[in-house]
Amino acid sequence: MRRADQIALTEILVWQEVDRIISRRLRIPTYATWKRRRLKMLAEYQRPEHWGIDPNAAFVRALADSGDRHVLVAGAEGEGAALYLAARGAAVTALEPAEDAVERVVRAAEAAGLTERIRGYCADLGGWAPDVELHAVVCSPSAFAGLDAQDRARVIEVLQSATADGGVHLVETIVAGNDSMQAAMPIEELASRYRGWTISVERSTGRHQTFLARKEAAVA
């Protein structure tokens, strides 16, 4: 029995040595090295500049406390907003009507190691409803494209009902002009739909501006 114990111990030592040789030849980093690199990478992902986002933008300031909260990102022109929020700890639902756009977000999340924090849905706002309480909603003009005034009012009401007290909605719009996206969701219409919320409008880069509305706590 003592001899059998010695054989088992020898086998364990041999396995450890083989693992060490394989790791060295394949240049597999140790756990400590992998963890250090991962933390450094996550710190970089948490910088808005990494995703091409202005660090002084209303989007960044309004969602500074979105960690461990649910955020809806709808109609985003790129995957940067969703990945930035996921890197900061938010649970992100990325909603896009185009299948290739959803696949792009999911692939980018996989590459960044953020898959567990992002859900991708191929749908538009007119045919989708939240299944969790939301802390924030981020929409681009294209999110409301194709919806008439009645549908837009219904969608906004659904999102407002699903948003927790203190939550925020950010809608990027086009500064006055002939652009069809500006006609799809003008500031005046947004303001009328968010009565009772704290509203502000900020000019951003180019011809865009950001409509921001914060939900006030209900009075008992």
mmCIF file of C-alpha atoms in Angstrom:
data_model
loop_
_atom_site.group_PDB
_atom_site.id
_atom_site.type_symbol
_atom_site.label_atom_id
_atom_site.label_comp_id
_atom_site.label_asym_id
_atom_site.label_seq_id
_atom_site.Cartn_x
_atom_site.Cartn_y
_atom_site.Cartn_z
ATOM 1 C CA MET A 1 0.000 0.000 0.000
ATOM 2 C CA ARG A 2 2.876 2.355 0.771
ATOM 3 C CA ARG A 3 4.374 1.552 -2.618
ATOM 4 C CA ALA A 4 1.026 2.333 -4.323
ATOM 5 C CA ASP A 5 0.928 5.710 -2.549
ATOM 6 C CA GLN A 6 4.438 6.488 -3.779
ATOM 7 C CA ILE A 7 3.496 5.601 -7.367
ATOM 8 C CA ALA A 8 0.458 7.906 -7.218
ATOM 9 C CA LEU A 9 2.600 10.749 -5.857
ATOM 10 C CA THR A 10 5.176 10.214 -8.596
ATOM 11 C CA GLU A 11 2.445 10.348 -11.255
ATOM 12 C CA ILE A 12 1.183 13.658 -9.878
ATOM 13 C CA LEU A 13 4.678 15.132 -9.967
ATOM 14 C CA VAL A 14 5.172 13.909 -13.533
ATOM 15 C CA TRP A 15 1.836 15.457 -14.607
ATOM 16 C CA GLN A 16 2.826 18.765 -13.050
ATOM 17 C CA GLU A 17 6.176 18.738 -14.843
ATOM 18 C CA VAL A 18 4.518 17.861 -18.176
ATOM 19 C CA ASP A 19 2.016 20.701 -17.686
ATOM 20 C CA ARG A 20 4.881 23.079 -16.948
ATOM 21 C CA ILE A 21 6.761 22.049 -20.099
ATOM 22 C CA ILE A 22 3.641 22.370 -22.271
ATOM 23 C CA SER A 23 2.818 25.789 -20.811
ATOM 24 C CA ARG A 24 6.362 27.005 -21.404
ATOM 25 C CA ARG A 25 6.528 25.761 -24.990
ATOM 26 C CA LEU A 26 3.090 27.138 -25.864
ATOM 27 C CA ARG A 27 3.863 30.321 -23.937
ATOM 28 C CA ILE A 28 0.693 30.015 -21.890
ATOM 29 C CA PRO A 29 0.722 32.727 -19.207
ATOM 30 C CA THR A 30 0.269 31.908 -15.550
ATOM 31 C CA TYR A 31 -3.027 32.802 -13.893
ATOM 32 C CA ALA A 32 -1.412 35.765 -12.142
ATOM 33 C CA THR A 33 -0.090 37.087 -15.462
ATOM 34 C CA TRP A 34 -3.446 36.509 -17.200
ATOM 35 C CA LYS A 35 -5.310 38.286 -14.379
ATOM 36 C CA ARG A 36 -2.970 41.277 -14.495
ATOM 37 C CA ARG A 37 -3.392 41.593 -18.252
ATOM 38 C CA ARG A 38 -7.158 41.185 -18.011
ATOM 39 C CA LEU A 39 -7.504 43.903 -15.379
ATOM 40 C CA LYS A 40 -5.367 46.241 -17.471
ATOM 41 C CA MET A 41 -7.522 45.513 -20.525
ATOM 42 C CA LEU A 42 -10.757 46.104 -18.597
ATOM 43 C CA ALA A 43 -9.416 49.428 -17.353
ATOM 44 C CA GLU A 44 -8.801 50.417 -20.969
ATOM 45 C CA TYR A 45 -12.299 49.276 -22.004
ATOM 46 C CA GLN A 46 -13.772 51.490 -19.272
ATOM 47 C CA ARG A 47 -12.332 54.585 -20.933
ATOM 48 C CA PRO A 48 -14.922 56.169 -23.268
ATOM 49 C CA GLU A 49 -12.124 57.275 -25.593
ATOM 50 C CA HIS A 50 -11.339 53.625 -26.338
ATOM 51 C CA TRP A 51 -14.730 53.351 -28.046
ATOM 52 C CA GLY A 52 -14.554 56.694 -29.789
ATOM 53 C CA ILE A 53 -16.842 58.377 -27.243
ATOM 54 C CA ASP A 54 -16.256 61.924 -26.014
ATOM 55 C CA PRO A 55 -15.443 61.665 -22.264
ATOM 56 C CA ASN A 56 -17.337 64.923 -21.695
ATOM 57 C CA ALA A 57 -20.464 63.795 -23.553
ATOM 58 C CA ALA A 58 -23.849 63.820 -21.814
ATOM 59 C CA PHE A 59 -24.004 60.060 -22.377
ATOM 60 C CA VAL A 60 -20.892 59.486 -20.259
ATOM 61 C CA ARG A 61 -21.867 61.857 -17.474
ATOM 62 C CA ALA A 62 -25.484 60.707 -17.201
ATOM 63 C CA LEU A 63 -24.591 57.010 -17.020
ATOM 64 C CA ALA A 64 -21.607 57.244 -14.672
ATOM 65 C CA ASP A 65 -23.512 55.178 -12.066
ATOM 66 C CA SER A 66 -24.837 52.500 -14.444
ATOM 67 C CA GLY A 67 -22.704 49.676 -13.004
ATOM 68 C CA ASP A 68 -24.761 46.603 -12.040
ATOM 69 C CA ARG A 69 -27.833 48.196 -13.642
ATOM 70 C CA HIS A 70 -29.843 47.263 -16.727
ATOM 71 C CA VAL A 71 -29.431 49.541 -19.736
ATOM 72 C CA LEU A 72 -31.160 49.413 -23.116
ATOM 73 C CA VAL A 73 -29.154 50.600 -26.133
ATOM 74 C CA ALA A 74 -31.368 50.842 -29.211
ATOM 75 C CA GLY A 75 -30.490 51.806 -32.762
ATOM 76 C CA ALA A 76 -26.889 52.669 -31.962
ATOM 77 C CA GLU A 77 -24.769 53.454 -35.006
ATOM 78 C CA GLY A 78 -21.934 51.373 -33.582
ATOM 79 C CA GLU A 79 -21.266 48.902 -30.826
ATOM 80 C CA GLY A 80 -19.175 51.353 -28.785
ATOM 81 C CA ALA A 81 -21.929 52.556 -26.439
ATOM 82 C CA ALA A 82 -23.057 49.020 -25.536
ATOM 83 C CA LEU A 83 -19.521 47.739 -24.967
ATOM 84 C CA TYR A 84 -18.481 50.790 -22.959
ATOM 85 C CA LEU A 85 -21.426 50.359 -20.588
ATOM 86 C CA ALA A 86 -20.849 46.599 -20.314
ATOM 87 C CA ALA A 87 -17.179 47.186 -19.450
ATOM 88 C CA ARG A 88 -18.305 49.478 -16.639
ATOM 89 C CA GLY A 89 -20.463 46.700 -15.170
ATOM 90 C CA ALA A 90 -23.883 47.366 -16.692
ATOM 91 C CA ALA A 91 -26.135 44.597 -17.987
ATOM 92 C CA VAL A 92 -26.778 45.793 -21.541
ATOM 93 C CA THR A 93 -29.570 44.898 -23.938
ATOM 94 C CA ALA A 94 -28.540 45.854 -27.479
ATOM 95 C CA LEU A 95 -31.611 46.199 -29.688
ATOM 96 C CA GLU A 96 -31.197 46.415 -33.462
ATOM 97 C CA PRO A 97 -33.648 45.627 -36.293
ATOM 98 C CA ALA A 98 -30.837 44.518 -38.610
ATOM 99 C CA GLU A 99 -29.452 41.042 -37.959
ATOM 100 C CA ASP A 100 -25.952 41.956 -39.106
ATOM 101 C CA ALA A 101 -25.878 44.855 -36.621
ATOM 102 C CA VAL A 102 -26.783 42.522 -33.747
ATOM 103 C CA GLU A 103 -24.134 40.020 -34.866
ATOM 104 C CA ARG A 104 -21.557 42.817 -34.969
ATOM 105 C CA VAL A 105 -22.284 43.775 -31.363
ATOM 106 C CA VAL A 106 -22.215 40.153 -30.195
ATOM 107 C CA ARG A 107 -18.916 39.436 -31.987
ATOM 108 C CA ALA A 108 -17.349 42.570 -30.522
ATOM 109 C CA ALA A 109 -18.550 41.551 -27.040
ATOM 110 C CA GLU A 110 -16.974 38.111 -27.479
ATOM 111 C CA ALA A 111 -13.677 39.626 -28.585
ATOM 112 C CA ALA A 112 -13.659 41.907 -25.530
ATOM 113 C CA GLY A 113 -14.668 39.149 -23.097
ATOM 114 C CA LEU A 114 -17.926 40.932 -22.249
ATOM 115 C CA THR A 115 -20.411 38.371 -23.567
ATOM 116 C CA GLU A 116 -22.004 37.732 -20.171
ATOM 117 C CA ARG A 117 -22.979 41.414 -19.871
ATOM 118 C CA ILE A 118 -24.580 41.943 -23.283
ATOM 119 C CA ARG A 119 -27.781 40.531 -24.748
ATOM 120 C CA GLY A 120 -28.448 41.133 -28.423
ATOM 121 C CA TYR A 121 -31.982 41.244 -29.844
ATOM 122 C CA CYS A 122 -32.915 41.519 -33.498
ATOM 123 C CA ALA A 123 -36.050 43.660 -33.216
ATOM 124 C CA ASP A 124 -37.214 47.257 -33.392
ATOM 125 C CA LEU A 125 -38.682 49.351 -30.615
ATOM 126 C CA GLY A 126 -42.172 49.057 -32.066
ATOM 127 C CA GLY A 127 -42.326 45.308 -31.485
ATOM 128 C CA TRP A 128 -40.301 44.845 -28.309
ATOM 129 C CA ALA A 129 -40.922 45.278 -24.582
ATOM 130 C CA PRO A 130 -38.449 45.162 -21.660
ATOM 131 C CA ASP A 131 -38.416 42.028 -19.486
ATOM 132 C CA VAL A 132 -36.404 43.676 -16.684
ATOM 133 C CA GLU A 133 -36.473 47.009 -14.866
ATOM 134 C CA LEU A 134 -34.306 49.512 -16.699
ATOM 135 C CA HIS A 135 -31.919 52.051 -15.220
ATOM 136 C CA ALA A 136 -31.285 53.803 -18.525
ATOM 137 C CA VAL A 137 -32.382 53.894 -22.162
ATOM 138 C CA VAL A 138 -30.052 55.109 -24.917
ATOM 139 C CA CYS A 139 -31.548 55.638 -28.374
ATOM 140 C CA SER A 140 -30.244 56.986 -31.658
ATOM 141 C CA PRO A 141 -32.589 58.651 -34.186
ATOM 142 C CA SER A 142 -32.754 55.450 -36.220
ATOM 143 C CA ALA A 143 -34.394 53.620 -33.299
ATOM 144 C CA PHE A 144 -37.656 55.475 -34.043
ATOM 145 C CA ALA A 145 -37.411 55.299 -37.832
ATOM 146 C CA GLY A 146 -40.559 53.949 -39.462
ATOM 147 C CA LEU A 147 -42.778 54.595 -36.433
ATOM 148 C CA ASP A 148 -45.651 57.053 -36.653
ATOM 149 C CA ALA A 149 -46.510 59.479 -33.843
ATOM 150 C CA GLN A 150 -48.924 57.031 -32.208
ATOM 151 C CA ASP A 151 -46.385 54.206 -32.199
ATOM 152 C CA ARG A 152 -43.672 56.507 -30.878
ATOM 153 C CA ALA A 153 -45.920 57.589 -28.012
ATOM 154 C CA ARG A 154 -46.695 53.962 -27.146
ATOM 155 C CA VAL A 155 -43.029 52.925 -27.251
ATOM 156 C CA ILE A 156 -41.930 55.811 -25.026
ATOM 157 C CA GLU A 157 -44.709 55.046 -22.543
ATOM 158 C CA VAL A 158 -43.615 51.389 -22.344
ATOM 159 C CA LEU A 159 -39.974 52.382 -21.766
ATOM 160 C CA GLN A 160 -40.939 54.976 -19.182
ATOM 161 C CA SER A 161 -43.002 52.418 -17.240
ATOM 162 C CA ALA A 162 -40.073 49.961 -17.259
ATOM 163 C CA THR A 163 -37.596 52.578 -15.993
ATOM 164 C CA ALA A 164 -36.768 52.773 -12.292
ATOM 165 C CA ASP A 165 -37.094 56.040 -10.378
ATOM 166 C CA GLY A 166 -33.974 58.104 -10.981
ATOM 167 C CA GLY A 167 -33.349 56.372 -14.298
ATOM 168 C CA VAL A 168 -32.469 58.299 -17.431
ATOM 169 C CA HIS A 169 -33.429 58.289 -21.098
ATOM 170 C CA LEU A 170 -31.033 59.694 -23.691
ATOM 171 C CA VAL A 171 -32.178 60.241 -27.250
ATOM 172 C CA GLU A 172 -29.782 61.593 -29.833
ATOM 173 C CA THR A 173 -31.516 63.775 -32.391
ATOM 174 C CA ILE A 174 -30.549 65.765 -35.466
ATOM 175 C CA VAL A 175 -30.296 69.537 -35.197
ATOM 176 C CA ALA A 176 -32.995 71.291 -37.226
ATOM 177 C CA GLY A 177 -32.715 70.614 -40.943
ATOM 178 C CA ASN A 178 -34.245 68.505 -43.649
ATOM 179 C CA ASP A 179 -32.848 65.232 -42.383
ATOM 180 C CA SER A 180 -35.506 62.524 -42.180
ATOM 181 C CA MET A 181 -34.232 61.430 -38.768
ATOM 182 C CA GLN A 182 -34.898 64.889 -37.366
ATOM 183 C CA ALA A 183 -38.452 64.649 -38.634
ATOM 184 C CA ALA A 184 -38.803 61.173 -37.097
ATOM 185 C CA MET A 185 -38.315 62.417 -33.519
ATOM 186 C CA PRO A 186 -38.086 66.210 -33.038
ATOM 187 C CA ILE A 187 -37.128 67.701 -29.688
ATOM 188 C CA GLU A 188 -40.568 69.271 -29.278
ATOM 189 C CA GLU A 189 -42.279 65.893 -29.476
ATOM 190 C CA LEU A 190 -39.839 64.341 -27.029
ATOM 191 C CA ALA A 191 -40.390 67.147 -24.537
ATOM 192 C CA SER A 192 -44.152 66.657 -24.711
ATOM 193 C CA ARG A 193 -43.779 62.919 -24.015
ATOM 194 C CA TYR A 194 -41.623 63.440 -20.927
ATOM 195 C CA ARG A 195 -43.773 65.742 -18.827
ATOM 196 C CA GLY A 196 -42.957 65.192 -15.152
ATOM 197 C CA TRP A 197 -39.359 64.184 -15.932
ATOM 198 C CA THR A 198 -36.360 66.486 -15.525
ATOM 199 C CA ILE A 199 -35.395 67.453 -19.082
ATOM 200 C CA SER A 200 -32.300 68.973 -20.658
ATOM 201 C CA VAL A 201 -30.939 69.255 -24.190
ATOM 202 C CA GLU A 202 -27.228 69.375 -24.964
ATOM 203 C CA ARG A 203 -25.521 70.104 -28.238
ATOM 204 C CA SER A 204 -22.993 67.422 -29.136
ATOM 205 C CA THR A 205 -20.660 66.991 -32.076
ATOM 206 C CA GLY A 206 -21.631 67.899 -35.616
ATOM 207 C CA ARG A 207 -25.367 68.262 -36.261
ATOM 208 C CA HIS A 208 -26.383 66.109 -33.320
ATOM 209 C CA GLN A 209 -27.843 67.024 -29.966
ATOM 210 C CA THR A 210 -28.771 64.877 -26.977
ATOM 211 C CA PHE A 211 -32.175 64.943 -25.309
ATOM 212 C CA LEU A 212 -31.843 63.798 -21.692
ATOM 213 C CA ALA A 213 -34.730 63.049 -19.364
ATOM 214 C CA ARG A 214 -34.453 61.800 -15.759
ATOM 215 C CA LYS A 215 -37.386 60.095 -14.039
ATOM 216 C CA GLU A 216 -38.308 61.654 -10.754
ATOM 217 C CA ALA A 217 -39.288 59.502 -7.769
ATOM 218 C CA ALA A 218 -43.016 59.132 -7.345
ATOM 219 C CA VAL A 219 -44.483 61.182 -4.523
ATOM 220 C CA ALA A 220 -46.189 59.005 -1.903
#
